[in-house]
mmCIF file of C-alpha atoms in Angstrom:
data_model
loop_
_atom_site.group_PDB
_atom_site.id
_atom_site.type_symbol
_atom_site.label_atom_id
_atom_site.label_comp_id
_atom_site.label_asym_id
_atom_site.label_seq_id
_atom_site.Cartn_x
_atom_site.Cartn_y
_atom_site.Cartn_z
ATOM 1 C CA MET A 1 -45.952 2.946 -37.752
ATOM 2 C CA PRO A 2 -45.429 6.002 -35.520
ATOM 3 C CA LYS A 3 -47.737 6.546 -32.562
ATOM 4 C CA ILE A 4 -50.199 9.404 -32.977
ATOM 5 C CA ASP A 5 -49.780 12.152 -30.415
ATOM 6 C CA PRO A 6 -53.309 12.793 -29.019
ATOM 7 C CA ALA A 7 -52.535 16.489 -28.682
ATOM 8 C CA LYS A 8 -52.049 16.629 -32.462
ATOM 9 C CA LEU A 9 -54.996 14.407 -33.402
ATOM 10 C CA LYS A 10 -57.346 16.463 -35.499
ATOM 11 C CA LYS A 11 -59.780 14.550 -37.668
ATOM 12 C CA VAL A 12 -61.697 11.622 -36.191
ATOM 13 C CA SER A 13 -64.069 9.255 -37.912
ATOM 14 C CA VAL A 14 -66.198 7.045 -35.674
ATOM 15 C CA SER A 15 -68.883 4.430 -36.162
ATOM 16 C CA LEU A 16 -71.650 4.675 -33.567
ATOM 17 C CA PRO A 17 -74.302 2.319 -32.142
ATOM 18 C CA PHE A 18 -78.074 2.694 -31.643
ATOM 19 C CA GLY A 19 -78.710 3.763 -35.228
ATOM 20 C CA ILE A 20 -76.740 6.968 -34.707
ATOM 21 C CA GLY A 21 -74.549 6.181 -37.715
ATOM 22 C CA SER A 22 -71.062 7.530 -38.128
ATOM 23 C CA ALA A 23 -69.465 10.911 -37.735
ATOM 24 C CA GLU A 24 -66.315 12.654 -38.836
ATOM 25 C CA TRP A 25 -64.962 15.938 -37.546
ATOM 26 C CA GLU A 26 -61.952 17.636 -36.030
ATOM 27 C CA ALA A 27 -61.871 16.903 -32.310
ATOM 28 C CA ASP A 28 -60.380 19.665 -30.194
ATOM 29 C CA PRO A 29 -58.598 19.192 -26.836
ATOM 30 C CA THR A 30 -61.794 19.858 -24.850
ATOM 31 C CA GLU A 31 -63.631 17.121 -26.740
ATOM 32 C CA ARG A 32 -60.722 14.720 -26.315
ATOM 33 C CA ARG A 33 -60.655 15.306 -22.542
ATOM 34 C CA ALA A 34 -64.434 14.809 -22.301
ATOM 35 C CA ALA A 35 -64.204 11.665 -24.449
ATOM 36 C CA TRP A 36 -61.481 10.324 -22.143
ATOM 37 C CA SER A 37 -63.605 11.006 -19.027
ATOM 38 C CA LEU A 38 -66.634 9.294 -20.564
ATOM 39 C CA TYR A 39 -64.490 6.397 -21.785
ATOM 40 C CA VAL A 40 -63.052 5.761 -18.301
ATOM 41 C CA GLU A 41 -66.505 5.843 -16.691
ATOM 42 C CA LEU A 42 -67.922 3.497 -19.304
ATOM 43 C CA VAL A 43 -65.219 0.841 -19.385
ATOM 44 C CA THR A 44 -64.979 0.575 -15.616
ATOM 45 C CA ARG A 45 -68.644 -0.379 -15.232
ATOM 46 C CA ILE A 46 -70.743 -3.406 -16.026
ATOM 47 C CA ALA A 47 -71.883 -1.415 -19.071
ATOM 48 C CA VAL A 48 -69.157 -2.900 -21.279
ATOM 49 C CA GLN A 49 -68.197 -5.943 -19.219
ATOM 50 C CA PRO A 50 -70.016 -9.219 -19.860
ATOM 51 C CA LEU A 51 -72.377 -10.285 -17.081
ATOM 52 C CA GLU A 52 -72.251 -14.068 -17.037
ATOM 53 C CA VAL A 53 -75.353 -16.093 -16.184
ATOM 54 C CA ASP A 54 -74.302 -16.858 -12.607
ATOM 55 C CA GLU A 55 -72.695 -13.483 -11.946
ATOM 56 C CA GLY A 56 -74.031 -10.324 -10.402
ATOM 57 C CA LEU A 57 -77.514 -9.003 -9.969
ATOM 58 C CA LEU A 58 -79.564 -7.526 -12.768
ATOM 59 C CA ARG A 59 -80.642 -4.675 -10.480
ATOM 60 C CA GLU A 60 -77.002 -3.711 -9.928
ATOM 61 C CA ALA A 61 -76.404 -3.765 -13.685
ATOM 62 C CA LEU A 62 -79.402 -1.492 -14.320
ATOM 63 C CA THR A 63 -78.302 0.852 -11.531
ATOM 64 C CA SER A 64 -74.803 1.052 -13.002
ATOM 65 C CA LEU A 65 -76.252 1.846 -16.424
ATOM 66 C CA TYR A 66 -78.552 4.479 -14.948
ATOM 67 C CA SER A 67 -75.593 6.162 -13.251
ATOM 68 C CA LEU A 68 -74.181 6.904 -16.714
ATOM 69 C CA PHE A 69 -76.857 9.608 -17.092
ATOM 70 C CA GLY A 70 -75.583 11.651 -14.152
ATOM 71 C CA ILE A 71 -71.954 11.018 -15.021
ATOM 72 C CA THR A 72 -72.449 12.025 -18.651
ATOM 73 C CA ARG A 73 -74.341 15.172 -17.661
ATOM 74 C CA GLU A 74 -71.564 16.135 -15.251
ATOM 75 C CA VAL A 75 -68.769 15.520 -17.775
ATOM 76 C CA LEU A 76 -70.589 17.548 -20.432
ATOM 77 C CA LYS A 77 -71.406 20.394 -18.039
ATOM 78 C CA GLN A 78 -67.795 20.541 -16.821
ATOM 79 C CA ALA A 79 -66.467 20.517 -20.384
ATOM 80 C CA GLY A 80 -68.784 23.345 -21.402
ATOM 81 C CA PRO A 81 -70.250 24.200 -24.778
ATOM 82 C CA ASP A 82 -67.042 23.385 -26.654
ATOM 83 C CA VAL A 83 -68.029 19.690 -26.580
ATOM 84 C CA GLY A 84 -70.994 20.607 -28.768
ATOM 85 C CA ALA A 85 -74.431 19.129 -29.199
ATOM 86 C CA SER A 86 -74.387 18.258 -32.901
ATOM 87 C CA ARG A 87 -74.030 14.723 -34.255
ATOM 88 C CA GLU A 88 -70.392 15.510 -35.073
ATOM 89 C CA SER A 89 -69.365 16.274 -31.502
ATOM 90 C CA VAL A 90 -68.639 14.420 -28.279
ATOM 91 C CA GLY A 91 -71.567 16.140 -26.584
ATOM 92 C CA GLY A 92 -74.017 15.270 -29.331
ATOM 93 C CA ILE A 93 -72.868 11.672 -29.478
ATOM 94 C CA ALA A 94 -73.081 11.282 -25.691
ATOM 95 C CA ILE A 95 -76.595 12.748 -25.595
ATOM 96 C CA ALA A 96 -77.709 10.496 -28.459
ATOM 97 C CA VAL A 97 -76.323 7.392 -26.713
ATOM 98 C CA LEU A 98 -78.273 8.288 -23.569
ATOM 99 C CA ASN A 99 -81.512 9.055 -25.390
ATOM 100 C CA LYS A 100 -81.441 6.423 -28.138
ATOM 101 C CA GLY A 101 -79.656 3.603 -26.345
ATOM 102 C CA LEU A 102 -79.815 3.709 -22.575
ATOM 103 C CA ARG A 103 -83.131 5.492 -22.005
ATOM 104 C CA PRO A 104 -85.303 3.051 -24.010
ATOM 105 C CA PHE A 105 -83.571 0.036 -22.443
ATOM 106 C CA LEU A 106 -83.946 1.314 -18.890
ATOM 107 C CA ALA A 107 -87.494 2.586 -19.455
ATOM 108 C CA LYS A 108 -88.464 -0.912 -20.587
ATOM 109 C CA TRP A 109 -86.679 -2.986 -17.956
ATOM 110 C CA HIS A 110 -86.559 -0.896 -14.791
ATOM 111 C CA PRO A 111 -90.301 -1.006 -13.994
ATOM 112 C CA VAL A 112 -90.655 -4.673 -14.987
ATOM 113 C CA LEU A 113 -87.785 -5.723 -12.736
ATOM 114 C CA GLN A 114 -89.023 -3.454 -9.958
ATOM 115 C CA THR A 115 -92.441 -5.152 -10.063
ATOM 116 C CA TRP A 116 -90.783 -8.571 -9.763
ATOM 117 C CA GLU A 117 -88.507 -7.401 -6.939
ATOM 118 C CA ALA A 118 -91.527 -6.193 -4.948
ATOM 119 C CA GLN A 119 -92.835 -9.787 -4.963
ATOM 120 C CA ARG A 120 -89.749 -11.277 -3.269
ATOM 121 C CA PRO A 121 -90.614 -13.441 -0.272
ATOM 122 C CA PRO A 122 -88.504 -12.580 2.801
ATOM 123 C CA HIS A 123 -86.899 -16.044 2.899
ATOM 124 C CA LEU A 124 -85.363 -15.736 -0.604
ATOM 125 C CA SER A 125 -82.137 -13.893 -1.329
ATOM 126 C CA LEU A 126 -82.139 -11.240 -4.015
ATOM 127 C CA LYS A 127 -80.113 -13.553 -6.261
ATOM 128 C CA GLU A 128 -82.453 -16.521 -5.763
ATOM 129 C CA HIS A 129 -85.494 -14.373 -6.423
ATOM 130 C CA GLU A 130 -83.931 -12.974 -9.586
ATOM 131 C CA ARG A 131 -83.135 -16.504 -10.790
ATOM 132 C CA ASN A 132 -86.785 -17.470 -10.344
ATOM 133 C CA TRP A 133 -87.948 -14.630 -12.590
ATOM 134 C CA SER A 134 -89.362 -15.792 -15.925
ATOM 135 C CA GLN A 135 -87.781 -12.808 -17.719
ATOM 136 C CA GLU A 136 -84.278 -13.087 -16.254
ATOM 137 C CA ALA A 137 -82.788 -14.782 -19.337
ATOM 138 C CA LYS A 138 -84.451 -12.289 -21.688
ATOM 139 C CA LEU A 139 -83.131 -9.306 -19.726
ATOM 140 C CA ARG A 140 -79.630 -10.826 -19.622
ATOM 141 C CA HIS A 141 -79.793 -11.402 -23.394
ATOM 142 C CA GLU A 142 -80.858 -7.786 -24.045
ATOM 143 C CA LEU A 143 -78.258 -6.561 -21.563
ATOM 144 C CA GLU A 144 -75.595 -8.368 -23.593
ATOM 145 C CA ALA A 145 -76.828 -6.741 -26.821
ATOM 146 C CA LEU A 146 -76.733 -3.335 -25.099
ATOM 147 C CA ARG A 147 -73.234 -4.121 -23.810
ATOM 148 C CA ARG A 148 -72.013 -4.725 -27.368
ATOM 149 C CA ASP A 149 -73.458 -1.384 -28.473
ATOM 150 C CA LEU A 150 -71.894 0.387 -25.504
ATOM 151 C CA GLU A 151 -68.587 -1.273 -26.322
ATOM 152 C CA GLN A 152 -68.813 0.280 -29.799
ATOM 153 C CA TYR A 153 -69.491 3.649 -28.119
ATOM 154 C CA ALA A 154 -66.487 3.119 -25.808
ATOM 155 C CA ASN A 155 -64.301 2.340 -28.835
ATOM 156 C CA ALA A 156 -65.462 5.575 -30.478
ATOM 157 C CA LEU A 157 -64.679 7.543 -27.301
ATOM 158 C CA ALA A 158 -61.207 5.969 -27.166
ATOM 159 C CA GLN A 159 -60.612 6.941 -30.773
ATOM 160 C CA ILE A 160 -61.777 10.524 -30.142
ATOM 161 C CA ALA A 161 -59.568 10.731 -27.034
ATOM 162 C CA GLY A 162 -56.603 9.409 -29.009
ATOM 163 C CA VAL A 163 -56.222 6.374 -26.763
ATOM 164 C CA ASP A 164 -54.437 3.239 -27.909
ATOM 165 C CA LYS A 165 -56.455 0.250 -26.670
#
């Protein structure tokens, strides 16, 4: 089967997470470049990498996820209005992922974790204090579910960008 030249890729059909559904449209070069930029930012963060039980800090994971807001805004602003804002556009999909996926997750967990962090005794490390938190396992479980959804988003971005994974 011949490799598809991304410059000639026209019609894309993607399945999206967070109840967004699916979309099909003709992606132009501006959308493909924006999709590539978003894809690279997403797959190089904890967002789509599993966070094992004894690995990392939950705060760092939430901070990395939060940074996707600024990164996405910047990519979309740099790309301009050609990336669109409708459901059948890179811009619209990116905005929906932020508002329907990341925002509710972070709005739920950021303040709860912050409250727990404020209770850390000076003699405990951040990691030890996190391990003592009654909600650590629940947050890690929900983080894994979010990761799977973000992986689906990353796959859609790769498809839009014309990237072979």
